[in-house]
mmCIF file of C-alpha atoms and ligand atoms in Angstrom:
data_model
loop_
_atom_site.group_PDB
_atom_site.id
_atom_site.type_symbol
_atom_site.label_atom_id
_atom_site.label_comp_id
_atom_site.label_asym_id
_atom_site.label_seq_id
_atom_site.Cartn_x
_atom_site.Cartn_y
_atom_site.Cartn_z
ATOM 1 C CA UNK A 1 89.892 97.635 83.351
ATOM 2 C CA UNK A 2 93.534 97.845 83.479
ATOM 3 C CA UNK A 3 95.530 99.354 80.665
ATOM 4 C CA UNK A 4 99.590 100.543 80.215
ATOM 5 C CA UNK A 5 100.362 102.327 77.230
ATOM 6 C CA UNK A 6 104.109 102.437 76.545
ATOM 7 C CA UNK A 7 104.834 102.593 79.863
ATOM 8 C CA UNK A 8 108.857 102.938 80.801
ATOM 9 C CA UNK A 9 110.102 102.990 84.393
ATOM 10 C CA UNK A 10 113.618 103.242 85.699
ATOM 11 C CA UNK A 11 114.523 103.611 89.443
ATOM 12 C CA UNK A 12 116.226 106.753 89.843
ATOM 13 C CA UNK A 13 119.410 106.489 88.521
ATOM 14 C CA UNK A 14 119.377 102.972 87.235
ATOM 15 C CA UNK A 15 118.704 101.145 83.905
ATOM 16 C CA UNK A 16 115.426 100.910 83.064
ATOM 17 C CA UNK A 17 113.029 98.106 84.706
ATOM 18 C CA UNK A 18 110.269 98.355 82.091
ATOM 19 C CA UNK A 19 110.294 99.426 78.650
ATOM 20 C CA UNK A 20 107.607 100.449 76.442
ATOM 21 C CA UNK A 21 105.018 98.126 77.887
ATOM 22 C CA UNK A 22 101.579 98.209 76.531
ATOM 23 C CA UNK A 23 98.758 95.624 77.256
ATOM 24 C CA UNK A 24 95.124 95.913 78.357
ATOM 25 C CA UNK A 25 93.260 93.996 80.599
ATOM 26 C CA UNK A 26 89.329 93.613 80.444
ATOM 27 C CA UNK A 27 86.858 93.599 83.204
ATOM 28 C CA UNK A 28 86.454 89.854 84.867
ATOM 29 C CA UNK A 29 89.501 88.746 83.115
ATOM 30 C CA UNK A 30 92.036 86.832 85.261
ATOM 31 C CA UNK A 31 95.516 87.511 84.009
ATOM 32 C CA UNK A 32 98.697 85.642 85.347
ATOM 33 C CA UNK A 33 101.974 87.854 85.402
ATOM 34 C CA UNK A 34 105.353 85.454 84.992
ATOM 35 C CA UNK A 35 108.756 86.171 84.589
ATOM 36 C CA UNK A 36 112.290 85.375 86.076
ATOM 37 C CA UNK A 37 113.607 87.370 89.363
ATOM 38 C CA UNK A 38 113.696 90.807 88.347
ATOM 39 C CA UNK A 39 111.893 90.955 85.134
ATOM 40 C CA UNK A 40 109.700 93.542 86.815
ATOM 41 C CA UNK A 41 106.348 91.921 87.794
ATOM 42 C CA UNK A 42 106.252 93.395 91.176
ATOM 43 C CA UNK A 43 107.346 96.924 89.641
ATOM 44 C CA UNK A 44 104.319 96.510 87.292
ATOM 45 C CA UNK A 45 102.039 96.299 90.252
ATOM 46 C CA UNK A 46 103.229 98.928 92.465
ATOM 47 C CA UNK A 47 103.241 101.129 89.350
ATOM 48 C CA UNK A 48 99.536 100.360 88.678
ATOM 49 C CA UNK A 49 98.632 101.023 92.546
ATOM 50 C CA UNK A 50 100.600 104.527 92.633
ATOM 51 C CA UNK A 51 103.381 103.006 94.869
ATOM 52 C CA UNK A 52 105.742 104.344 92.775
ATOM 53 C CA UNK A 53 105.748 107.562 90.544
ATOM 54 C CA UNK A 54 107.766 108.820 87.569
ATOM 55 C CA UNK A 55 106.929 106.357 84.919
ATOM 56 C CA UNK A 56 106.558 107.704 81.076
ATOM 57 C CA UNK A 57 103.568 106.617 79.320
ATOM 58 C CA UNK A 58 100.097 105.956 80.619
ATOM 59 C CA UNK A 59 98.596 103.504 83.318
ATOM 60 C CA UNK A 60 94.532 103.640 83.642
ATOM 61 C CA UNK A 61 92.723 101.204 86.145
ATOM 62 C CA UNK A 62 88.966 101.279 85.175
ATOM 63 C CA UNK A 63 89.441 104.547 82.539
ATOM 64 C CA UNK A 64 91.245 106.754 85.504
ATOM 65 C CA UNK A 65 94.720 107.547 85.099
ATOM 66 C CA UNK A 66 96.883 106.490 88.063
ATOM 67 C CA UNK A 67 98.110 110.026 89.196
ATOM 68 C CA UNK A 68 98.255 111.548 92.731
ATOM 69 C CA UNK A 69 95.163 113.222 92.365
ATOM 70 C CA UNK A 70 93.483 109.934 91.531
ATOM 71 C CA UNK A 71 95.306 107.501 94.255
ATOM 72 C CA UNK A 72 92.163 107.249 96.581
ATOM 73 C CA UNK A 73 89.926 106.601 93.743
ATOM 74 C CA UNK A 74 92.215 103.928 92.367
ATOM 75 C CA UNK A 75 92.901 102.391 95.797
ATOM 76 C CA UNK A 76 89.381 102.148 96.646
ATOM 77 C CA UNK A 77 88.847 99.812 93.427
ATOM 78 C CA UNK A 78 92.077 97.839 93.834
ATOM 79 C CA UNK A 79 92.729 95.460 96.179
ATOM 80 C CA UNK A 80 96.249 94.141 96.500
ATOM 81 C CA UNK A 81 98.186 91.386 98.131
ATOM 82 C CA UNK A 82 101.944 92.742 98.179
ATOM 83 C CA UNK A 83 105.166 90.234 97.846
ATOM 84 C CA UNK A 84 106.076 91.128 101.193
ATOM 85 C CA UNK A 85 103.047 91.288 103.539
ATOM 86 C CA UNK A 86 105.484 93.017 106.398
ATOM 87 C CA UNK A 87 104.731 95.969 104.302
ATOM 88 C CA UNK A 88 101.014 95.828 103.841
ATOM 89 C CA UNK A 89 99.194 95.106 107.377
ATOM 90 C CA UNK A 90 99.207 98.203 109.365
ATOM 91 C CA UNK A 91 96.646 97.860 111.885
ATOM 92 C CA UNK A 92 97.387 95.693 115.309
ATOM 93 C CA UNK A 93 95.280 92.679 114.583
ATOM 94 C CA UNK A 94 94.256 90.735 111.695
ATOM 95 C CA UNK A 95 90.530 91.506 112.505
ATOM 96 C CA UNK A 96 91.222 95.313 112.768
ATOM 97 C CA UNK A 97 92.905 95.154 109.543
ATOM 98 C CA UNK A 98 90.208 93.390 107.587
ATOM 99 C CA UNK A 99 87.460 95.668 108.996
ATOM 100 C CA UNK A 100 89.372 98.554 107.759
ATOM 101 C CA UNK A 101 88.273 98.734 104.395
ATOM 102 C CA UNK A 102 84.359 97.465 104.743
ATOM 103 C CA UNK A 103 84.224 100.207 107.562
ATOM 104 C CA UNK A 104 85.892 102.760 105.177
ATOM 105 C CA UNK A 105 83.303 102.118 102.496
ATOM 106 C CA UNK A 106 80.522 102.941 104.746
ATOM 107 C CA UNK A 107 79.592 99.554 105.932
ATOM 108 C CA UNK A 108 77.731 99.220 109.410
ATOM 109 C CA UNK A 109 79.857 97.440 111.931
ATOM 110 C CA UNK A 110 77.601 94.735 112.069
ATOM 111 C CA UNK A 111 77.815 94.452 108.065
ATOM 112 C CA UNK A 112 81.527 94.657 108.348
ATOM 113 C CA UNK A 113 82.017 92.066 110.964
ATOM 114 C CA UNK A 114 79.508 89.814 108.912
ATOM 115 C CA UNK A 115 81.865 89.899 105.763
ATOM 116 C CA UNK A 116 85.280 89.759 107.718
ATOM 117 C CA UNK A 117 83.452 86.281 109.179
ATOM 118 C CA UNK A 118 82.324 85.186 106.049
ATOM 119 C CA UNK A 119 86.252 85.492 104.532
ATOM 120 C CA UNK A 120 87.582 84.114 107.665
ATOM 121 C CA UNK A 121 85.520 80.815 107.242
ATOM 122 C CA UNK A 122 86.330 80.663 103.563
ATOM 123 C CA UNK A 123 89.867 80.948 103.863
ATOM 124 C CA UNK A 124 89.609 78.531 107.184
ATOM 125 C CA UNK A 125 91.525 80.864 109.457
ATOM 126 C CA UNK A 126 88.746 81.828 111.934
ATOM 127 C CA UNK A 127 91.561 81.031 114.558
ATOM 128 C CA UNK A 128 93.826 84.178 113.480
ATOM 129 C CA UNK A 129 90.623 86.551 114.070
ATOM 130 C CA UNK A 130 92.061 88.226 116.946
ATOM 131 C CA UNK A 131 95.827 87.556 116.476
ATOM 132 C CA UNK A 132 98.514 90.164 116.488
ATOM 133 C CA UNK A 133 99.662 90.699 113.000
ATOM 134 C CA UNK A 134 103.365 90.590 114.142
ATOM 135 C CA UNK A 135 103.119 87.540 116.052
ATOM 136 C CA UNK A 136 101.770 85.200 113.478
ATOM 137 C CA UNK A 137 103.765 83.183 111.172
ATOM 138 C CA UNK A 138 104.965 84.399 107.395
ATOM 139 C CA UNK A 139 102.290 82.163 106.033
ATOM 140 C CA UNK A 140 99.945 83.086 108.397
ATOM 141 C CA UNK A 141 100.511 86.671 107.506
ATOM 142 C CA UNK A 142 99.962 85.770 103.769
ATOM 143 C CA UNK A 143 96.669 84.334 104.725
ATOM 144 C CA UNK A 144 95.888 87.711 106.631
ATOM 145 C CA UNK A 145 96.941 89.973 103.871
ATOM 146 C CA UNK A 146 94.598 88.096 101.300
ATOM 147 C CA UNK A 147 91.720 87.882 103.865
ATOM 148 C CA UNK A 148 92.048 91.547 103.875
ATOM 149 C CA UNK A 149 92.076 92.102 100.363
ATOM 150 C CA UNK A 150 88.808 89.605 100.226
ATOM 151 C CA UNK A 151 86.868 91.417 102.612
ATOM 152 C CA UNK A 152 87.315 94.704 100.675
ATOM 153 C CA UNK A 153 85.542 93.373 97.809
ATOM 154 C CA UNK A 154 87.386 95.316 95.320
ATOM 155 C CA UNK A 155 86.883 95.587 91.610
ATOM 156 C CA UNK A 156 90.351 94.759 90.813
ATOM 157 C CA UNK A 157 92.332 92.430 92.435
ATOM 158 C CA UNK A 158 96.481 92.355 92.386
ATOM 159 C CA UNK A 159 98.123 89.824 94.046
ATOM 160 C CA UNK A 160 101.919 89.616 94.230
ATOM 161 C CA UNK A 161 103.078 85.938 95.034
ATOM 162 C CA UNK A 162 99.766 85.044 96.601
ATOM 163 C CA UNK A 163 100.905 81.278 97.747
ATOM 164 C CA UNK A 164 104.490 81.909 98.358
ATOM 165 C CA UNK A 165 105.096 80.499 102.321
ATOM 166 C CA UNK A 166 101.996 78.573 102.255
ATOM 167 C CA UNK A 167 101.656 75.115 103.361
ATOM 168 C CA UNK A 168 99.750 72.902 100.379
ATOM 169 C CA UNK A 169 96.435 72.875 102.254
ATOM 170 C CA UNK A 170 96.265 76.994 102.458
ATOM 171 C CA UNK A 171 97.877 77.001 98.547
ATOM 172 C CA UNK A 172 94.892 74.944 97.943
ATOM 173 C CA UNK A 173 92.384 77.056 99.741
ATOM 174 C CA UNK A 174 93.798 80.150 98.017
ATOM 175 C CA UNK A 175 93.591 78.565 94.560
ATOM 176 C CA UNK A 176 90.064 77.656 95.153
ATOM 177 C CA UNK A 177 89.219 81.163 96.498
ATOM 178 C CA UNK A 178 90.471 82.970 93.994
ATOM 179 C CA UNK A 179 88.775 80.692 90.957
ATOM 180 C CA UNK A 180 85.437 81.961 92.644
ATOM 181 C CA UNK A 181 86.083 85.686 92.409
ATOM 182 C CA UNK A 182 84.710 87.072 89.562
ATOM 183 C CA UNK A 183 86.576 90.233 89.616
ATOM 184 C CA UNK A 184 89.189 91.366 87.470
ATOM 185 C CA UNK A 185 92.612 89.623 88.586
ATOM 186 C CA UNK A 186 96.106 90.228 88.053
ATOM 187 C CA UNK A 187 98.180 87.407 89.597
ATOM 188 C CA UNK A 188 102.007 87.497 89.580
ATOM 189 C CA UNK A 189 103.829 84.375 90.641
ATOM 190 C CA UNK A 190 106.504 81.714 90.328
ATOM 191 C CA UNK A 191 103.789 79.008 91.041
ATOM 192 C CA UNK A 192 102.952 78.704 87.654
ATOM 193 C CA UNK A 193 100.662 75.217 88.345
ATOM 194 C CA UNK A 194 98.680 77.960 90.502
ATOM 195 C CA UNK A 195 98.426 80.341 87.586
ATOM 196 C CA UNK A 196 97.260 77.297 85.410
ATOM 197 C CA UNK A 197 94.594 77.042 87.932
ATOM 198 C CA UNK A 198 93.395 80.517 88.500
ATOM 199 C CA UNK A 199 94.079 82.335 85.106
ATOM 200 C CA UNK A 200 92.872 81.920 81.589
ATOM 201 C CA UNK A 201 95.706 84.530 80.241
ATOM 202 C CA UNK A 202 99.460 84.794 80.841
ATOM 203 C CA UNK A 203 101.549 87.596 80.227
ATOM 204 C CA UNK A 204 105.187 86.869 79.989
ATOM 205 C CA UNK A 205 107.441 89.607 81.273
ATOM 206 C CA UNK A 206 111.167 89.308 80.490
ATOM 207 C CA UNK A 207 113.508 92.177 81.170
ATOM 208 C CA UNK A 208 110.977 94.768 81.634
ATOM 209 C CA UNK A 209 109.237 93.593 78.177
ATOM 210 C CA UNK A 210 106.148 91.476 77.078
ATOM 211 C CA UNK A 211 108.037 88.331 75.610
ATOM 212 C CA UNK A 212 104.343 86.643 75.276
ATOM 213 C CA UNK A 213 100.620 87.129 75.829
ATOM 214 C CA UNK A 214 98.211 84.481 75.613
ATOM 215 C CA UNK A 215 96.264 81.862 76.576
ATOM 216 C CA UNK A 216 97.464 80.413 79.602
ATOM 217 C CA UNK A 217 97.605 76.835 78.529
ATOM 218 C CA UNK A 218 99.542 77.526 75.489
ATOM 219 C CA UNK A 219 101.911 79.761 76.822
ATOM 220 C CA UNK A 220 102.277 77.233 79.992
ATOM 221 C CA UNK A 221 102.982 74.179 77.765
ATOM 222 C CA UNK A 222 105.645 75.922 75.493
ATOM 223 C CA UNK A 223 108.746 74.340 76.971
ATOM 224 C CA UNK A 224 111.111 76.543 74.513
ATOM 225 C CA UNK A 225 109.480 79.999 75.362
ATOM 226 C CA UNK A 226 109.752 79.378 79.054
ATOM 227 C CA UNK A 227 113.056 78.205 79.088
ATOM 228 C CA UNK A 228 114.426 81.185 77.058
ATOM 229 C CA UNK A 229 113.389 83.396 79.880
ATOM 230 C CA UNK A 230 114.747 81.214 82.695
ATOM 231 C CA UNK A 231 111.527 79.695 83.590
ATOM 232 C CA UNK A 232 110.638 75.954 83.702
ATOM 233 C CA UNK A 233 107.032 74.066 82.615
ATOM 234 C CA UNK A 234 104.465 73.848 85.474
ATOM 235 C CA UNK A 235 105.045 70.662 87.219
ATOM 236 C CA UNK A 236 101.718 69.384 85.674
ATOM 237 C CA UNK A 237 103.549 69.446 82.279
ATOM 238 C CA UNK A 238 106.723 68.377 82.928
HETATM 239 N N1 ATP B 301 113.798 100.348 95.056
HETATM 240 C C1 ATP B 301 114.434 99.654 93.889
HETATM 241 N N2 ATP B 301 115.635 100.480 93.841
HETATM 242 C C2 ATP B 301 116.348 99.890 92.570
HETATM 243 N N3 ATP B 301 115.828 98.794 91.989
HETATM 244 C C3 ATP B 301 114.985 98.103 92.117
HETATM 245 C C4 ATP B 301 113.962 98.630 93.551
HETATM 246 N N4 ATP B 301 113.230 97.605 93.542
HETATM 247 C C5 ATP B 301 113.158 96.497 92.256
HETATM 248 N N5 ATP B 301 114.757 96.953 91.480
HETATM 249 C C6 ATP B 301 115.248 96.206 90.751
HETATM 250 O O1 ATP B 301 114.070 96.389 89.371
HETATM 251 C C7 ATP B 301 114.040 94.943 89.066
HETATM 252 C C8 ATP B 301 112.712 94.419 88.857
HETATM 253 O O2 ATP B 301 112.398 94.120 90.152
HETATM 254 P P1 ATP B 301 111.010 93.874 90.513
HETATM 255 O O3 ATP B 301 110.993 93.773 91.790
HETATM 256 O O4 ATP B 301 109.896 93.973 89.738
HETATM 257 O O5 ATP B 301 111.103 92.577 89.756
HETATM 258 P P2 ATP B 301 109.962 90.640 90.040
HETATM 259 O O6 ATP B 301 109.730 90.907 88.567
HETATM 260 O O7 ATP B 301 108.822 91.068 90.805
HETATM 261 O O8 ATP B 301 111.181 89.733 90.514
HETATM 262 P P3 ATP B 301 110.628 88.742 91.498
HETATM 263 O O9 ATP B 301 110.182 87.483 90.833
HETATM 264 O O10 ATP B 301 111.978 88.405 92.024
HETATM 265 O O11 ATP B 301 109.490 89.058 92.912
HETATM 266 C C9 ATP B 301 115.395 94.202 89.241
HETATM 267 O O12 ATP B 301 116.318 94.225 88.405
HETATM 268 C C10 ATP B 301 115.437 95.029 90.476
HETATM 269 O O13 ATP B 301 116.825 94.688 91.074
HETATM 270 MG MG1 MG B 302 108.300 90.113 92.816
#
């Protein structure tokens, strides 16, 4: 479903951020992307969405090369929660943002609204439905961004720090919701307990290279490996 083949990337004249990165994610897999600040997690996600261009190597989403011509098709398959939700919401209200995807997929207004209401109920955030995107809190914005992606029901879900800024209760709601999703998921986070709860496999990125790729339990229990790459054991294992 997702394939990176010998991908390297540098921001303009800067040092390479990703170096000869290769991995594959099969349909239905739930994969955690971990690594220290600046390791390249968000860059990897932005490349997959075609938000950055100029990488060498090949990136495929559901067999389609990520390139300018294919962006529309790829964005239709892929829902994403960016690390900074401010860059994500572009309609005036939470409701309009959530309706945008389903309506774009030719659902009727009633069907789209039904979907929106189901997601809002699931995330326990009906109260935010008609709020203005610029007049809600940081955590509420994060919930709204997640809700928007869920309403799209995309084939691939990318989430960059989905639980940052969330209170414990909303964090738990998001974890439970992610666990129920059967789609292909790639989730970048420093919340390693959340990764443990939601992912079967983990990719550890360090200085733009893959330092490990394996079962989540195994990697997240490996204190030596984590510490070598400026991470710590999840709270559950420490
Ligand atoms: N727009 C940019 N221009 C130049 N360099 C950038 C840009 N965005 C990110 N970088 C650099 O690229 C590297 C990787 O950044 P990236 O945002 O992918 O890291 P990350 O793993 O997501 O980190 P974090 O855990 O802090 O979110 C960092 O060294 C960062 O400083
Ligand atoms: Mg990041």
